[in-house]
């Protein structure tokens, strides 16, 4: 079973959840907003915050390419190049963002769009590489990223099983390159009918050694809690400072209060999983004596009386002889006088 080390966290099929707040580009290219998002993520109790690192000219083909999105209640169409240029940070700013994360003891990492972006992030310092669903079939880039030796977290939205296998093969996952695979649906937000959490069981069966996770694009905490029960251990979710901010991702992202609810819900769900051993809890052990039944005299019984279904019954508390031996006592005789309501003991029958 593969174990993946990210910072001080060890992630496997059975590990505690690793929770990532996805800032993405919701900082709107303003470093003070990025700092505020870091503080929000820390307050929400997540383990890490993730951004997106890119240079628009290196991954958008030309300035004529447009993108239509919802923002502040209206539909906006604009140049994709201009949109992403507004959300770039300089090299120095990435170092400042990393420093702020370190100050708050929050893991920092980011999704690079190209190898040049990864080189920058390696200089800044990241514990893992997050690859978005858009680059799952970008095999040359995956191969380049795997030369870093850093763990790779790979989202698999928009893909089929064959494409996922091909990507993992190029990364070197089947030769034990540290990899985590995230179930993803690239719809924002993802409607209930398209979440398909049972895909986690398919991925688990197809790649039995691989730690799994869930990139949650739904609204609310429910999907992640269910995903955890199905084996996911790494979680990420978009969040925003405020839904009313301009930009393509704010309207469907979680606000600060709901980010914390989401994070807390995952942790509570993990605690609820408990362990696989069927045994009473400590409190249940005490409850046995209160809730279970014992063999009890239903009337006054005299010495040498015959025990039968009339003078014996099953009543609380449960700290006497258990119901399973009632049939063995019926037909035997009392060795002494027994008052109504007394719990039978060994030695009371012969």
mmCIF file with all atom_site columns, C-alpha atoms in Angstrom, residues 9-81:
data_model
loop_
_atom_site.group_PDB
_atom_site.id
_atom_site.type_symbol
_atom_site.label_atom_id
_atom_site.label_alt_id
_atom_site.label_comp_id
_atom_site.label_asym_id
_atom_site.label_entity_id
_atom_site.label_seq_id
_atom_site.pdbx_PDB_ins_code
_atom_site.Cartn_x
_atom_site.Cartn_y
_atom_site.Cartn_z
_atom_site.occupancy
_atom_site.B_iso_or_equiv
_atom_site.pdbx_formal_charge
_atom_site.auth_seq_id
_atom_site.auth_comp_id
_atom_site.auth_asym_id
_atom_site.auth_atom_id
_atom_site.pdbx_PDB_model_num
ATOM 1  C CA . UNK A 1 9  ? 1.545   14.437 6.720   1.00 0.00 ? 9  UNK A CA 1
ATOM 2  C CA . UNK A 1 10 ? 1.636   10.797 5.635   1.00 0.00 ? 10 UNK A CA 1
ATOM 3  C CA . UNK A 1 11 ? -1.260  9.948  3.332   1.00 0.00 ? 11 UNK A CA 1
ATOM 4  C CA . UNK A 1 12 ? -2.496  6.453  2.585   1.00 0.00 ? 12 UNK A CA 1
ATOM 5  C CA . UNK A 1 13 ? -5.753  4.570  2.122   1.00 0.00 ? 13 UNK A CA 1
ATOM 6  C CA . UNK A 1 14 ? -6.218  4.454  5.917   1.00 0.00 ? 14 UNK A CA 1
ATOM 7  C CA . UNK A 1 15 ? -4.737  7.777  6.998   1.00 0.00 ? 15 UNK A CA 1
ATOM 8  C CA . UNK A 1 16 ? -6.491  10.748 8.531   1.00 0.00 ? 16 UNK A CA 1
ATOM 9  C CA . UNK A 1 17 ? -7.911  13.157 5.941   1.00 0.00 ? 17 UNK A CA 1
ATOM 10 C CA . UNK A 1 18 ? -5.650  15.773 4.368   1.00 0.00 ? 18 UNK A CA 1
ATOM 11 C CA . UNK A 1 19 ? -7.745  18.892 3.703   1.00 0.00 ? 19 UNK A CA 1
ATOM 12 C CA . UNK A 1 20 ? -6.836  21.562 1.167   1.00 0.00 ? 20 UNK A CA 1
ATOM 13 C CA . UNK A 1 21 ? -8.539  24.939 0.752   1.00 0.00 ? 21 UNK A CA 1
ATOM 14 C CA . UNK A 1 22 ? -8.430  25.839 -2.946  1.00 0.00 ? 22 UNK A CA 1
ATOM 15 C CA . UNK A 1 23 ? -7.778  29.570 -3.332  1.00 0.00 ? 23 UNK A CA 1
ATOM 16 C CA . UNK A 1 24 ? -7.231  29.178 -7.060  1.00 0.00 ? 24 UNK A CA 1
ATOM 17 C CA . UNK A 1 25 ? -7.466  32.604 -8.648  1.00 0.00 ? 25 UNK A CA 1
ATOM 18 C CA . UNK A 1 26 ? -10.019 34.003 -6.197  1.00 0.00 ? 26 UNK A CA 1
ATOM 19 C CA . UNK A 1 27 ? -7.397  36.456 -4.946  1.00 0.00 ? 27 UNK A CA 1
ATOM 20 C CA . UNK A 1 28 ? -8.123  38.459 -8.149  1.00 0.00 ? 28 UNK A CA 1
ATOM 21 C CA . UNK A 1 29 ? -4.426  39.126 -8.594  1.00 0.00 ? 29 UNK A CA 1
ATOM 22 C CA . UNK A 1 30 ? -4.229  41.155 -5.357  1.00 0.00 ? 30 UNK A CA 1
ATOM 23 C CA . UNK A 1 31 ? -1.667  39.949 -2.853  1.00 0.00 ? 31 UNK A CA 1
ATOM 24 C CA . UNK A 1 32 ? -3.552  41.393 0.135   1.00 0.00 ? 32 UNK A CA 1
ATOM 25 C CA . UNK A 1 33 ? -6.536  39.275 -0.849  1.00 0.00 ? 33 UNK A CA 1
ATOM 26 C CA . UNK A 1 34 ? -4.217  36.257 -1.074  1.00 0.00 ? 34 UNK A CA 1
ATOM 27 C CA . UNK A 1 35 ? -3.030  37.007 2.471   1.00 0.00 ? 35 UNK A CA 1
ATOM 28 C CA . UNK A 1 36 ? -6.634  37.274 3.650   1.00 0.00 ? 36 UNK A CA 1
ATOM 29 C CA . UNK A 1 37 ? -7.440  33.920 2.040   1.00 0.00 ? 37 UNK A CA 1
ATOM 30 C CA . UNK A 1 38 ? -4.510  32.346 3.872   1.00 0.00 ? 38 UNK A CA 1
ATOM 31 C CA . UNK A 1 39 ? -5.882  33.652 7.172   1.00 0.00 ? 39 UNK A CA 1
ATOM 32 C CA . UNK A 1 40 ? -9.366  32.363 6.321   1.00 0.00 ? 40 UNK A CA 1
ATOM 33 C CA . UNK A 1 41 ? -7.999  28.924 5.434   1.00 0.00 ? 41 UNK A CA 1
ATOM 34 C CA . UNK A 1 42 ? -6.077  28.733 8.698   1.00 0.00 ? 42 UNK A CA 1
ATOM 35 C CA . UNK A 1 43 ? -9.168  29.696 10.686  1.00 0.00 ? 43 UNK A CA 1
ATOM 36 C CA . UNK A 1 44 ? -11.162 27.000 8.864   1.00 0.00 ? 44 UNK A CA 1
ATOM 37 C CA . UNK A 1 45 ? -8.781  24.358 10.207  1.00 0.00 ? 45 UNK A CA 1
ATOM 38 C CA . UNK A 1 46 ? -7.524  22.990 6.895   1.00 0.00 ? 46 UNK A CA 1
ATOM 39 C CA . UNK A 1 47 ? -4.062  21.503 6.428   1.00 0.00 ? 47 UNK A CA 1
ATOM 40 C CA . UNK A 1 48 ? -3.004  23.363 3.298   1.00 0.00 ? 48 UNK A CA 1
ATOM 41 C CA . UNK A 1 49 ? -3.927  26.111 0.878   1.00 0.00 ? 49 UNK A CA 1
ATOM 42 C CA . UNK A 1 50 ? -3.488  25.816 -2.868  1.00 0.00 ? 50 UNK A CA 1
ATOM 43 C CA . UNK A 1 51 ? -3.167  28.477 -5.520  1.00 0.00 ? 51 UNK A CA 1
ATOM 44 C CA . UNK A 1 52 ? -2.635  28.390 -9.298  1.00 0.00 ? 52 UNK A CA 1
ATOM 45 C CA . UNK A 1 53 ? 0.670   29.552 -10.770 1.00 0.00 ? 53 UNK A CA 1
ATOM 46 C CA . UNK A 1 54 ? 0.867   30.513 -14.435 1.00 0.00 ? 54 UNK A CA 1
ATOM 47 C CA . UNK A 1 55 ? 1.949   32.978 -17.077 1.00 0.00 ? 55 UNK A CA 1
ATOM 48 C CA . UNK A 1 56 ? -1.022  33.500 -19.357 1.00 0.00 ? 56 UNK A CA 1
ATOM 49 C CA . UNK A 1 57 ? 1.068   33.786 -22.500 1.00 0.00 ? 57 UNK A CA 1
ATOM 50 C CA . UNK A 1 58 ? 2.523   30.326 -21.921 1.00 0.00 ? 58 UNK A CA 1
ATOM 51 C CA . UNK A 1 59 ? -0.761  28.400 -21.847 1.00 0.00 ? 59 UNK A CA 1
ATOM 52 C CA . UNK A 1 60 ? -3.282  30.507 -23.817 1.00 0.00 ? 60 UNK A CA 1
ATOM 53 C CA . UNK A 1 61 ? -2.779  30.247 -27.571 1.00 0.00 ? 61 UNK A CA 1
ATOM 54 C CA . UNK A 1 62 ? -3.771  33.773 -28.585 1.00 0.00 ? 62 UNK A CA 1
ATOM 55 C CA . UNK A 1 63 ? -5.534  36.884 -27.356 1.00 0.00 ? 63 UNK A CA 1
ATOM 56 C CA . UNK A 1 64 ? -8.578  36.215 -29.539 1.00 0.00 ? 64 UNK A CA 1
ATOM 57 C CA . UNK A 1 65 ? -9.587  33.191 -27.445 1.00 0.00 ? 65 UNK A CA 1
ATOM 58 C CA . UNK A 1 66 ? -12.551 34.138 -25.275 1.00 0.00 ? 66 UNK A CA 1
ATOM 59 C CA . UNK A 1 67 ? -14.033 32.740 -22.068 1.00 0.00 ? 67 UNK A CA 1
ATOM 60 C CA . UNK A 1 68 ? -17.623 33.122 -20.858 1.00 0.00 ? 68 UNK A CA 1
ATOM 61 C CA . UNK A 1 69 ? -18.344 32.938 -17.148 1.00 0.00 ? 69 UNK A CA 1
ATOM 62 C CA . UNK A 1 70 ? -20.795 34.044 -14.481 1.00 0.00 ? 70 UNK A CA 1
ATOM 63 C CA . UNK A 1 71 ? -19.789 36.898 -12.196 1.00 0.00 ? 71 UNK A CA 1
ATOM 64 C CA . UNK A 1 72 ? -21.803 39.113 -9.854  1.00 0.00 ? 72 UNK A CA 1
ATOM 65 C CA . UNK A 1 73 ? -25.045 37.737 -11.258 1.00 0.00 ? 73 UNK A CA 1
ATOM 66 C CA . UNK A 1 74 ? -24.280 38.428 -14.906 1.00 0.00 ? 74 UNK A CA 1
ATOM 67 C CA . UNK A 1 75 ? -22.701 36.508 -17.775 1.00 0.00 ? 75 UNK A CA 1
ATOM 68 C CA . UNK A 1 76 ? -19.376 37.926 -18.943 1.00 0.00 ? 76 UNK A CA 1
ATOM 69 C CA . UNK A 1 77 ? -17.365 37.107 -22.061 1.00 0.00 ? 77 UNK A CA 1
ATOM 70 C CA . UNK A 1 78 ? -13.804 38.360 -22.290 1.00 0.00 ? 78 UNK A CA 1
ATOM 71 C CA . UNK A 1 79 ? -10.365 37.537 -23.623 1.00 0.00 ? 79 UNK A CA 1
ATOM 72 C CA . UNK A 1 80 ? -8.984  34.475 -21.831 1.00 0.00 ? 80 UNK A CA 1
ATOM 73 C CA . UNK A 1 81 ? -5.529  36.009 -22.111 1.00 0.00 ? 81 UNK A CA 1
#
